[in-house]
Coordinates of C-alpha atoms in Angstrom, one line a residue:
X1 CA 114.1 117.0 107.9
X2 CA 111.3 115.5 105.9
X3 CA 112.1 114.1 102.5
X4 CA 109.8 114.5 99.5
X5 CA 109.1 112.1 96.7
X6 CA 111.7 112.6 94.1
X7 CA 111.1 110.1 91.4
X8 CA 110.2 111.5 88.0
X9 CA 106.6 110.4 87.3
X10 CA 106.2 109.3 90.9
X11 CA 106.0 112.9 92.2
X12 CA 102.8 113.4 90.3
X13 CA 101.5 110.0 91.6
X14 CA 102.5 110.6 95.2
X15 CA 98.9 109.9 96.3
X16 CA 98.9 106.6 94.4
X17 CA 102.2 105.5 96.0
X18 CA 100.9 106.2 99.4
X19 CA 97.3 105.2 98.9
X20 CA 97.0 102.2 96.6
X21 CA 98.5 98.7 96.3
X22 CA 100.1 97.0 93.3
X23 CA 98.6 94.0 91.8
X24 CA 101.0 91.4 93.1
X25 CA 99.6 88.4 95.0
X26 CA 99.3 88.8 98.8
X27 CA 102.6 88.8 100.6
X28 CA 104.4 87.7 97.4
X29 CA 108.1 87.5 96.7
X30 CA 108.2 88.9 93.2
X31 CA 107.5 92.4 91.8
X32 CA 107.1 92.1 88.1
X33 CA 105.8 95.5 87.1
X34 CA 106.3 99.2 87.7
X35 CA 104.4 100.8 90.5
X36 CA 103.8 100.8 94.3
X37 CA 103.7 97.6 96.4
X38 CA 102.3 97.5 99.9
X39 CA 104.8 95.8 102.2
X40 CA 103.3 92.9 104.2
X41 CA 100.3 92.8 101.9
X42 CA 101.5 92.7 98.3
X43 CA 105.1 91.7 99.1
X44 CA 106.9 90.2 102.0
X45 CA 109.9 91.8 103.8
X46 CA 113.3 90.6 102.6
X47 CA 116.2 91.3 100.4
X48 CA 115.1 91.8 96.7
X49 CA 117.4 91.8 93.7
X50 CA 116.8 92.9 90.1
X51 CA 119.0 91.9 87.3
X52 CA 119.9 94.2 84.4
X53 CA 117.7 97.2 85.2
X54 CA 117.3 100.0 82.7
X55 CA 119.7 103.0 83.3
X56 CA 116.7 105.1 84.4
X57 CA 115.7 102.5 87.1
X58 CA 114.3 104.3 90.2
X59 CA 112.9 102.9 93.4
X60 CA 111.9 104.1 96.8
X61 CA 111.1 102.7 100.3
X62 CA 108.5 104.6 102.2
X63 CA 107.7 104.7 105.9
X64 CA 104.2 104.9 107.6
X65 CA 104.4 108.7 107.6
X66 CA 105.2 108.9 103.8
X67 CA 108.9 109.8 104.5
X68 CA 111.5 108.3 102.2
X69 CA 113.5 105.7 104.1
X70 CA 115.8 104.9 101.2
X71 CA 115.9 105.5 97.4
X72 CA 117.9 104.4 94.4
X73 CA 118.3 105.6 90.9
X74 CA 120.2 104.8 87.8
X75 CA 123.1 102.4 87.7
X76 CA 124.0 99.3 85.7
X77 CA 124.0 95.7 86.7
X78 CA 122.2 94.0 89.6
X79 CA 120.6 96.1 92.4
X80 CA 119.6 94.8 95.8
X81 CA 117.4 96.4 98.3
X82 CA 116.4 95.4 101.9
X83 CA 112.7 95.9 102.5
X84 CA 111.8 95.6 106.2
X85 CA 108.5 94.8 107.8
X86 CA 108.4 98.4 109.1
X87 CA 108.3 99.8 105.5
X88 CA 104.8 100.6 104.3
X89 CA 105.4 100.9 100.5
X90 CA 108.1 100.0 97.9
X91 CA 107.7 101.7 94.6
X92 CA 109.7 100.9 91.5
X93 CA 110.0 102.2 87.9
X94 CA 112.0 100.8 85.0
X95 CA 113.9 98.3 87.2
X96 CA 112.5 95.1 85.6
X97 CA 111.5 92.2 87.9
X98 CA 112.5 92.2 91.5
X99 CA 112.7 88.8 93.2
X100 CA 113.4 87.9 96.8
X101 CA 117.0 86.9 97.3
X102 CA 117.0 83.8 99.4
X103 CA 120.7 83.8 99.7
X104 CA 120.6 86.7 102.1
X105 CA 119.5 84.5 105.0
X106 CA 115.9 85.2 105.8
X107 CA 113.4 88.0 106.2
X108 CA 114.4 91.6 106.9
X109 CA 112.6 92.6 110.0
X110 CA 114.8 95.2 111.7
X111 CA 115.9 98.7 110.8
X112 CA 118.1 99.3 107.8
X113 CA 121.8 99.0 108.7
X114 CA 124.1 99.7 105.8
X115 CA 123.8 101.5 102.6
X116 CA 121.1 99.6 100.8
X117 CA 121.6 98.7 97.2
X118 CA 125.3 99.4 97.1
X119 CA 126.5 97.4 100.0
X120 CA 125.6 96.0 103.4

């Protein structure tokens, strides 16, 4: 079954999420603003952590066909997500700064195994 974009505010901007890149440096390791980031161009694959996101923090990982691979919303405290090199886009809203988590042991290149931000 095909998932649809669900993020408030992102639903209206679905074309932007799928068709434009964020302004981060090429293959960077930090996402410091809301919006979409193109994987392997704007950001590198890997485990990313954000500290103290707002209660309305929302994020989504998208595949090449625009389907949702994984999503997260709400919550308090740190959130961690695994972005793989097969993902095409990662979009974030109200989550603060995401930074690559070097303690996870290298890049994330394979398929997602586990539950994403709430356990691996």
